[in-house]
Amino acid sequence: MSDTYLNTLLFGIYPYVCLVVLLLGSLIRFDREPYTWKSDSSQMLRTGLLRLGSNLFHYGVIVVILGHFAGFLAPHWMVSPFLSPIAHQLLAMVVGGIAGLIAIVGLSMLIYRRLGDPRIRLNSRKWDIAVVFMIWLQLLLGLLTVPLSAGHMDGALFEALTSYVKGIVTLDMNASSYLIGAPLTYKLHIFLGFSLFLISPFTRMIHIWSGVGALAYLFRPYQIVRTPQTRAKEPIRS
């Protein structure tokens, strides 16, 4: 199997398989199993580290996702008057690096909580644990691309990655060619990212579609929790 064929298979064909499964699988699950469309929160078992870890992870990962959309899909005519390719790359490195670091710290806290607490670990499905580790690895790979990008500050690699993402979105059958010669870390990051799309309809990650998606988290200031003290103050009704 030639390198070119493998590159086309993994980065030209596989992404569309993942996206089709994501869309069709999500629709089928919503239609057939709507009551499984949830994140299965473990807040009822124990709260410790949940609020801080969850906030760090969600806010960080939302910035990362928005940064990917804005950085890779924004039209050239919209960006070029304000940022040169090098400045664009530097901005992506700084913002993405900080947000990714915040997200991975928060997720590390959640992993420690899930595996370190016997009650939560016993109530966790194998896929729950697998998914959080896949996301953790994805964040780590993203952070590892920052020093790699620092070694390619001519903007050529960033432009190649941008052209690849836009090519996938615009159904460019030659999009995978932009990744020929790209560092392995970037390829692993892209492959794992699409793999997360692939498994989403079959795991707890399906809940990202709920409401306005992950963006709704930005506007959720708190959660309403009925504590024993709150219930004690409620009037008794016959």
PDB file of C-alpha atoms in Angstrom:
ATOM      1  CA  MET A   1       0.000   0.000   0.000  1.00  0.00           C
ATOM      2  CA  SER A   2       1.563   3.275  -1.112  1.00  0.00           C
ATOM      3  CA  ASP A   3       1.898   6.266   1.174  1.00  0.00           C
ATOM      4  CA  THR A   4      -0.245   8.338  -1.168  1.00  0.00           C
ATOM      5  CA  TYR A   5      -3.064   5.781  -1.143  1.00  0.00           C
ATOM      6  CA  LEU A   6      -2.934   5.476   2.655  1.00  0.00           C
ATOM      7  CA  ASN A   7      -2.955   9.259   2.992  1.00  0.00           C
ATOM      8  CA  THR A   8      -6.026   9.471   0.738  1.00  0.00           C
ATOM      9  CA  LEU A   9      -7.779   6.684   2.645  1.00  0.00           C
ATOM     10  CA  LEU A  10      -7.164   8.150   6.111  1.00  0.00           C
ATOM     11  CA  PHE A  11      -7.579  11.841   5.347  1.00  0.00           C
ATOM     12  CA  GLY A  12      -9.653  11.939   2.172  1.00  0.00           C
ATOM     13  CA  ILE A  13     -12.192   9.131   2.615  1.00  0.00           C
ATOM     14  CA  TYR A  14     -12.266   8.349   6.344  1.00  0.00           C
ATOM     15  CA  PRO A  15     -13.343  11.903   7.365  1.00  0.00           C
ATOM     16  CA  TYR A  16     -16.505  11.641   5.236  1.00  0.00           C
ATOM     17  CA  VAL A  17     -17.309   8.205   6.665  1.00  0.00           C
ATOM     18  CA  CYS A  18     -17.059   9.700  10.159  1.00  0.00           C
ATOM     19  CA  LEU A  19     -19.215  12.722   9.303  1.00  0.00           C
ATOM     20  CA  VAL A  20     -21.925  10.609   7.645  1.00  0.00           C
ATOM     21  CA  VAL A  21     -22.041   8.248  10.635  1.00  0.00           C
ATOM     22  CA  LEU A  22     -22.182  11.257  12.973  1.00  0.00           C
ATOM     23  CA  LEU A  23     -25.164  12.813  11.208  1.00  0.00           C
ATOM     24  CA  LEU A  24     -27.158   9.676  10.370  1.00  0.00           C
ATOM     25  CA  GLY A  25     -26.311   7.932  13.635  1.00  0.00           C
ATOM     26  CA  SER A  26     -27.382  10.958  15.664  1.00  0.00           C
ATOM     27  CA  LEU A  27     -30.691  11.228  13.804  1.00  0.00           C
ATOM     28  CA  ILE A  28     -31.412   7.519  14.231  1.00  0.00           C
ATOM     29  CA  ARG A  29     -30.560   7.576  17.922  1.00  0.00           C
ATOM     30  CA  PHE A  30     -32.715  10.651  18.493  1.00  0.00           C
ATOM     31  CA  ASP A  31     -35.609   8.956  16.710  1.00  0.00           C
ATOM     32  CA  ARG A  32     -35.294   5.508  18.298  1.00  0.00           C
ATOM     33  CA  GLU A  33     -33.713   6.167  21.706  1.00  0.00           C
ATOM     34  CA  PRO A  34     -34.476   9.786  22.674  1.00  0.00           C
ATOM     35  CA  TYR A  35     -34.206   9.058  26.403  1.00  0.00           C
ATOM     36  CA  THR A  36     -30.558   8.009  26.017  1.00  0.00           C
ATOM     37  CA  TRP A  37     -29.729  11.494  24.662  1.00  0.00           C
ATOM     38  CA  LYS A  38     -27.957  12.679  27.798  1.00  0.00           C
ATOM     39  CA  SER A  39     -24.565  13.042  29.427  1.00  0.00           C
ATOM     40  CA  ASP A  40     -25.288  10.710  32.378  1.00  0.00           C
ATOM     41  CA  SER A  41     -23.993  13.143  34.985  1.00  0.00           C
ATOM     42  CA  SER A  42     -22.458  11.628  38.125  1.00  0.00           C
ATOM     43  CA  GLN A  43     -23.260  14.703  40.219  1.00  0.00           C
ATOM     44  CA  MET A  44     -25.730  12.736  42.328  1.00  0.00           C
ATOM     45  CA  LEU A  45     -22.975  10.344  43.426  1.00  0.00           C
ATOM     46  CA  ARG A  46     -20.437  12.904  44.573  1.00  0.00           C
ATOM     47  CA  THR A  47     -19.801  16.563  43.737  1.00  0.00           C
ATOM     48  CA  GLY A  48     -16.103  16.903  44.607  1.00  0.00           C
ATOM     49  CA  LEU A  49     -13.974  18.328  41.771  1.00  0.00           C
ATOM     50  CA  LEU A  50     -16.978  18.185  39.438  1.00  0.00           C
ATOM     51  CA  ARG A  51     -17.796  21.899  39.240  1.00  0.00           C
ATOM     52  CA  LEU A  52     -14.215  23.166  38.879  1.00  0.00           C
ATOM     53  CA  GLY A  53     -13.085  20.386  36.567  1.00  0.00           C
ATOM     54  CA  SER A  54     -16.220  20.551  34.442  1.00  0.00           C
ATOM     55  CA  ASN A  55     -16.070  24.332  34.080  1.00  0.00           C
ATOM     56  CA  LEU A  56     -12.382  24.336  33.161  1.00  0.00           C
ATOM     57  CA  PHE A  57     -12.872  21.562  30.631  1.00  0.00           C
ATOM     58  CA  HIS A  58     -16.031  22.895  28.996  1.00  0.00           C
ATOM     59  CA  TYR A  59     -14.973  26.529  28.758  1.00  0.00           C
ATOM     60  CA  GLY A  60     -11.536  25.545  27.497  1.00  0.00           C
ATOM     61  CA  VAL A  61     -12.780  23.070  24.914  1.00  0.00           C
ATOM     62  CA  ILE A  62     -15.468  25.460  23.647  1.00  0.00           C
ATOM     63  CA  VAL A  63     -12.797  28.080  22.946  1.00  0.00           C
ATOM     64  CA  VAL A  64     -10.695  25.409  21.224  1.00  0.00           C
ATOM     65  CA  ILE A  65     -13.603  24.323  19.009  1.00  0.00           C
ATOM     66  CA  LEU A  66     -14.596  27.886  18.126  1.00  0.00           C
ATOM     67  CA  GLY A  67     -10.958  28.674  17.446  1.00  0.00           C
ATOM     68  CA  HIS A  68     -10.713  25.758  15.034  1.00  0.00           C
ATOM     69  CA  PHE A  69     -13.809  26.903  13.157  1.00  0.00           C
ATOM     70  CA  ALA A  70     -12.714  30.538  13.038  1.00  0.00           C
ATOM     71  CA  GLY A  71      -9.081  29.773  12.291  1.00  0.00           C
ATOM     72  CA  PHE A  72      -9.540  27.154   9.591  1.00  0.00           C
ATOM     73  CA  LEU A  73     -12.864  28.029   7.986  1.00  0.00           C
ATOM     74  CA  ALA A  74     -12.850  31.834   7.946  1.00  0.00           C
ATOM     75  CA  PRO A  75     -12.612  33.053   4.323  1.00  0.00           C
ATOM     76  CA  HIS A  76      -9.223  34.400   3.303  1.00  0.00           C
ATOM     77  CA  TRP A  77     -10.712  37.730   2.254  1.00  0.00           C
ATOM     78  CA  MET A  78     -12.111  38.187   5.755  1.00  0.00           C
ATOM     79  CA  VAL A  79      -8.849  37.469   7.577  1.00  0.00           C
ATOM     80  CA  SER A  80      -6.153  38.859   5.286  1.00  0.00           C
ATOM     81  CA  PRO A  81      -6.947  42.590   5.827  1.00  0.00           C
ATOM     82  CA  PHE A  82      -6.298  42.181   9.552  1.00  0.00           C
ATOM     83  CA  LEU A  83      -3.819  39.325   9.923  1.00  0.00           C
ATOM     84  CA  SER A  84      -0.905  38.085   7.901  1.00  0.00           C
ATOM     85  CA  PRO A  85      -0.545  34.282   7.647  1.00  0.00           C
ATOM     86  CA  ILE A  86       2.199  34.382  10.294  1.00  0.00           C
ATOM     87  CA  ALA A  87       0.159  36.564  12.664  1.00  0.00           C
ATOM     88  CA  HIS A  88      -2.851  34.308  12.094  1.00  0.00           C
ATOM     89  CA  GLN A  89      -0.780  31.270  12.997  1.00  0.00           C
ATOM     90  CA  LEU A  90       0.674  32.964  16.085  1.00  0.00           C
ATOM     91  CA  LEU A  91      -2.798  33.936  17.289  1.00  0.00           C
ATOM     92  CA  ALA A  92      -4.007  30.359  16.836  1.00  0.00           C
ATOM     93  CA  MET A  93      -1.005  29.033  18.758  1.00  0.00           C
ATOM     94  CA  VAL A  94      -1.449  31.392  21.726  1.00  0.00           C
ATOM     95  CA  VAL A  95      -5.239  31.230  22.078  1.00  0.00           C
ATOM     96  CA  GLY A  96      -5.450  27.539  21.249  1.00  0.00           C
ATOM     97  CA  GLY A  97      -2.548  26.691  23.539  1.00  0.00           C
ATOM     98  CA  ILE A  98      -4.014  28.508  26.548  1.00  0.00           C
ATOM     99  CA  ALA A  99      -7.532  27.153  25.980  1.00  0.00           C
ATOM    100  CA  GLY A 100      -6.224  23.640  25.381  1.00  0.00           C
ATOM    101  CA  LEU A 101      -4.175  23.754  28.575  1.00  0.00           C
ATOM    102  CA  ILE A 102      -7.204  24.886  30.585  1.00  0.00           C
ATOM    103  CA  ALA A 103      -9.322  22.134  29.033  1.00  0.00           C
ATOM    104  CA  ILE A 104      -6.826  19.341  29.661  1.00  0.00           C
ATOM    105  CA  VAL A 105      -6.329  20.414  33.290  1.00  0.00           C
ATOM    106  CA  GLY A 106     -10.103  20.337  33.818  1.00  0.00           C
ATOM    107  CA  LEU A 107     -10.457  16.973  32.087  1.00  0.00           C
ATOM    108  CA  SER A 108      -7.569  15.538  34.116  1.00  0.00           C
ATOM    109  CA  MET A 109      -9.465  16.511  37.269  1.00  0.00           C
ATOM    110  CA  LEU A 110     -12.599  14.800  35.955  1.00  0.00           C
ATOM    111  CA  ILE A 111     -10.653  11.645  35.058  1.00  0.00           C
ATOM    112  CA  TYR A 112      -9.073  11.572  38.514  1.00  0.00           C
ATOM    113  CA  ARG A 113     -12.524  11.977  40.057  1.00  0.00           C
ATOM    114  CA  ARG A 114     -14.071   9.244  37.891  1.00  0.00           C
ATOM    115  CA  LEU A 115     -11.304   6.688  38.440  1.00  0.00           C
ATOM    116  CA  GLY A 116     -10.366   7.655  41.987  1.00  0.00           C
ATOM    117  CA  ASP A 117     -13.853   7.479  43.448  1.00  0.00           C
ATOM    118  CA  PRO A 118     -15.012   3.846  43.792  1.00  0.00           C
ATOM    119  CA  ARG A 119     -18.725   4.749  43.540  1.00  0.00           C
ATOM    120  CA  ILE A 120     -18.287   6.762  40.363  1.00  0.00           C
ATOM    121  CA  ARG A 121     -15.927   4.208  38.827  1.00  0.00           C
ATOM    122  CA  LEU A 122     -18.399   1.369  39.439  1.00  0.00           C
ATOM    123  CA  ASN A 123     -21.178   3.397  37.815  1.00  0.00           C
ATOM    124  CA  SER A 124     -19.073   4.267  34.762  1.00  0.00           C
ATOM    125  CA  ARG A 125     -19.450   2.295  31.566  1.00  0.00           C
ATOM    126  CA  LYS A 126     -16.323   1.212  29.711  1.00  0.00           C
ATOM    127  CA  TRP A 127     -17.162   3.611  26.887  1.00  0.00           C
ATOM    128  CA  ASP A 128     -17.437   6.496  29.371  1.00  0.00           C
ATOM    129  CA  ILE A 129     -13.840   5.933  30.419  1.00  0.00           C
ATOM    130  CA  ALA A 130     -12.644   5.301  26.858  1.00  0.00           C
ATOM    131  CA  VAL A 131     -14.219   8.532  25.590  1.00  0.00           C
ATOM    132  CA  VAL A 132     -12.681  10.777  28.248  1.00  0.00           C
ATOM    133  CA  PHE A 133      -9.246   9.289  27.579  1.00  0.00           C
ATOM    134  CA  MET A 134      -9.696   9.783  23.829  1.00  0.00           C
ATOM    135  CA  ILE A 135     -10.597  13.434  24.414  1.00  0.00           C
ATOM    136  CA  TRP A 136      -7.656  13.821  26.810  1.00  0.00           C
ATOM    137  CA  LEU A 137      -5.299  12.391  24.185  1.00  0.00           C
ATOM    138  CA  GLN A 138      -6.815  14.659  21.540  1.00  0.00           C
ATOM    139  CA  LEU A 139      -6.168  17.703  23.721  1.00  0.00           C
ATOM    140  CA  LEU A 140      -2.613  16.528  24.372  1.00  0.00           C
ATOM    141  CA  LEU A 141      -1.951  16.106  20.653  1.00  0.00           C
ATOM    142  CA  GLY A 142      -3.352  19.575  20.069  1.00  0.00           C
ATOM    143  CA  LEU A 143      -0.983  21.037  22.665  1.00  0.00           C
ATOM    144  CA  LEU A 144       1.958  19.176  21.103  1.00  0.00           C
ATOM    145  CA  THR A 145       1.254  20.911  17.794  1.00  0.00           C
ATOM    146  CA  VAL A 146       2.001  24.288  19.389  1.00  0.00           C
ATOM    147  CA  PRO A 147       5.800  23.817  19.647  1.00  0.00           C
ATOM    148  CA  LEU A 148       5.740  22.138  16.236  1.00  0.00           C
ATOM    149  CA  SER A 149       4.021  25.183  14.769  1.00  0.00           C
ATOM    150  CA  ALA A 150       6.639  27.385  16.413  1.00  0.00           C
ATOM    151  CA  GLY A 151       9.199  25.642  14.232  1.00  0.00           C
ATOM    152  CA  HIS A 152       7.243  26.483  11.064  1.00  0.00           C
ATOM    153  CA  MET A 153       6.597  30.184  11.481  1.00  0.00           C
ATOM    154  CA  ASP A 154       6.767  30.854   7.761  1.00  0.00           C
ATOM    155  CA  GLY A 155       3.044  30.115   7.652  1.00  0.00           C
ATOM    156  CA  ALA A 156       3.320  27.412   4.973  1.00  0.00           C
ATOM    157  CA  LEU A 157       2.261  24.530   7.222  1.00  0.00           C
ATOM    158  CA  PHE A 158      -0.616  26.524   8.688  1.00  0.00           C
ATOM    159  CA  GLU A 159      -1.830  27.401   5.216  1.00  0.00           C
ATOM    160  CA  ALA A 160      -1.660  23.719   4.202  1.00  0.00           C
ATOM    161  CA  LEU A 161      -3.745  22.706   7.230  1.00  0.00           C
ATOM    162  CA  THR A 162      -6.248  25.473   6.545  1.00  0.00           C
ATOM    163  CA  SER A 163      -6.540  24.406   2.913  1.00  0.00           C
ATOM    164  CA  TYR A 164      -7.112  20.804   4.036  1.00  0.00           C
ATOM    165  CA  VAL A 165      -9.945  21.662   6.422  1.00  0.00           C
ATOM    166  CA  LYS A 166     -11.613  23.927   3.870  1.00  0.00           C
ATOM    167  CA  GLY A 167     -11.162  21.207   1.258  1.00  0.00           C
ATOM    168  CA  ILE A 168     -13.004  18.674   3.428  1.00  0.00           C
ATOM    169  CA  VAL A 169     -15.867  21.104   3.986  1.00  0.00           C
ATOM    170  CA  THR A 170     -16.115  22.020   0.292  1.00  0.00           C
ATOM    171  CA  LEU A 171     -15.912  18.346  -0.813  1.00  0.00           C
ATOM    172  CA  ASP A 172     -12.555  18.787  -2.517  1.00  0.00           C
ATOM    173  CA  MET A 173     -11.527  15.257  -3.499  1.00  0.00           C
ATOM    174  CA  ASN A 174      -7.868  16.305  -3.466  1.00  0.00           C
ATOM    175  CA  ALA A 175      -7.979  17.755   0.053  1.00  0.00           C
ATOM    176  CA  SER A 176      -5.839  14.945   1.491  1.00  0.00           C
ATOM    177  CA  SER A 177      -2.925  16.010  -0.702  1.00  0.00           C
ATOM    178  CA  TYR A 178      -2.389  19.047   1.523  1.00  0.00           C
ATOM    179  CA  LEU A 179      -1.348  16.727   4.365  1.00  0.00           C
ATOM    180  CA  ILE A 180       1.367  14.929   2.418  1.00  0.00           C
ATOM    181  CA  GLY A 181       4.571  15.652   4.305  1.00  0.00           C
ATOM    182  CA  ALA A 182       2.783  17.081   7.354  1.00  0.00           C
ATOM    183  CA  PRO A 183       4.242  16.066  10.756  1.00  0.00           C
ATOM    184  CA  LEU A 184       2.802  12.876  12.260  1.00  0.00           C
ATOM    185  CA  THR A 185       1.445  14.732  15.317  1.00  0.00           C
ATOM    186  CA  TYR A 186      -0.889  16.781  13.124  1.00  0.00           C
ATOM    187  CA  LYS A 187      -2.067  13.678  11.285  1.00  0.00           C
ATOM    188  CA  LEU A 188      -2.777  11.833  14.533  1.00  0.00           C
ATOM    189  CA  HIS A 189      -4.633  14.889  15.845  1.00  0.00           C
ATOM    190  CA  ILE A 190      -6.807  15.047  12.731  1.00  0.00           C
ATOM    191  CA  PHE A 191      -7.422  11.287  12.616  1.00  0.00           C
ATOM    192  CA  LEU A 192      -8.427  11.122  16.285  1.00  0.00           C
ATOM    193  CA  GLY A 193     -10.639  14.185  15.876  1.00  0.00           C
ATOM    194  CA  PHE A 194     -12.660  12.522  13.121  1.00  0.00           C
ATOM    195  CA  SER A 195     -12.714   9.276  15.119  1.00  0.00           C
ATOM    196  CA  LEU A 196     -14.428  11.157  17.947  1.00  0.00           C
ATOM    197  CA  PHE A 197     -17.101  12.213  15.446  1.00  0.00           C
ATOM    198  CA  LEU A 198     -17.444   8.564  14.428  1.00  0.00           C
ATOM    199  CA  ILE A 199     -18.174   7.253  17.929  1.00  0.00           C
ATOM    200  CA  SER A 200     -20.319  10.169  19.090  1.00  0.00           C
ATOM    201  CA  PRO A 201     -23.726   8.692  18.106  1.00  0.00           C
ATOM    202  CA  PHE A 202     -22.981   5.569  20.167  1.00  0.00           C
ATOM    203  CA  THR A 203     -21.629   7.189  23.325  1.00  0.00           C
ATOM    204  CA  ARG A 204     -22.466   9.873  25.877  1.00  0.00           C
ATOM    205  CA  MET A 205     -20.898  12.450  23.565  1.00  0.00           C
ATOM    206  CA  ILE A 206     -24.247  12.553  21.775  1.00  0.00           C
ATOM    207  CA  HIS A 207     -25.412  15.171  24.293  1.00  0.00           C
ATOM    208  CA  ILE A 208     -23.315  17.872  22.584  1.00  0.00           C
ATOM    209  CA  TRP A 209     -26.161  18.222  20.093  1.00  0.00           C
ATOM    210  CA  SER A 210     -28.667  19.102  22.806  1.00  0.00           C
ATOM    211  CA  GLY A 211     -30.064  22.603  23.024  1.00  0.00           C
ATOM    212  CA  VAL A 212     -27.784  24.948  21.139  1.00  0.00           C
ATOM    213  CA  GLY A 213     -24.962  22.453  21.468  1.00  0.00           C
ATOM    214  CA  ALA A 214     -21.892  23.214  23.499  1.00  0.00           C
ATOM    215  CA  LEU A 215     -22.454  26.967  23.095  1.00  0.00           C
ATOM    216  CA  ALA A 216     -25.339  26.772  25.546  1.00  0.00           C
ATOM    217  CA  TYR A 217     -22.799  26.026  28.254  1.00  0.00           C
ATOM    218  CA  LEU A 218     -21.394  29.518  27.917  1.00  0.00           C
ATOM    219  CA  PHE A 219     -24.716  31.009  28.971  1.00  0.00           C
ATOM    220  CA  ARG A 220     -25.529  28.591  31.787  1.00  0.00           C
ATOM    221  CA  PRO A 221     -24.529  30.514  34.945  1.00  0.00           C
ATOM    222  CA  TYR A 222     -25.468  27.773  37.395  1.00  0.00           C
ATOM    223  CA  GLN A 223     -27.281  24.530  37.929  1.00  0.00           C
ATOM    224  CA  ILE A 224     -30.388  24.302  40.099  1.00  0.00           C
ATOM    225  CA  VAL A 225     -29.759  21.651  42.735  1.00  0.00           C
ATOM    226  CA  ARG A 226     -32.347  20.744  45.358  1.00  0.00           C
ATOM    227  CA  THR A 227     -30.412  20.354  48.596  1.00  0.00           C
ATOM    228  CA  PRO A 228     -31.822  18.842  51.824  1.00  0.00           C
ATOM    229  CA  GLN A 229     -31.911  22.335  53.336  1.00  0.00           C
ATOM    230  CA  THR A 230     -33.952  23.624  50.401  1.00  0.00           C
ATOM    231  CA  ARG A 231     -36.441  20.800  50.608  1.00  0.00           C
ATOM    232  CA  ALA A 232     -36.787  21.285  54.361  1.00  0.00           C
ATOM    233  CA  LYS A 233     -37.954  24.877  53.823  1.00  0.00           C
ATOM    234  CA  GLU A 234     -40.662  23.924  51.359  1.00  0.00           C
ATOM    235  CA  PRO A 235     -44.200  23.982  52.808  1.00  0.00           C
ATOM    236  CA  ILE A 236     -45.894  20.657  53.379  1.00  0.00           C
ATOM    237  CA  ARG A 237     -48.919  20.328  51.154  1.00  0.00           C
ATOM    238  CA  SER A 238     -51.709  17.902  51.859  1.00  0.00           C
TER     239      SER A 238
END
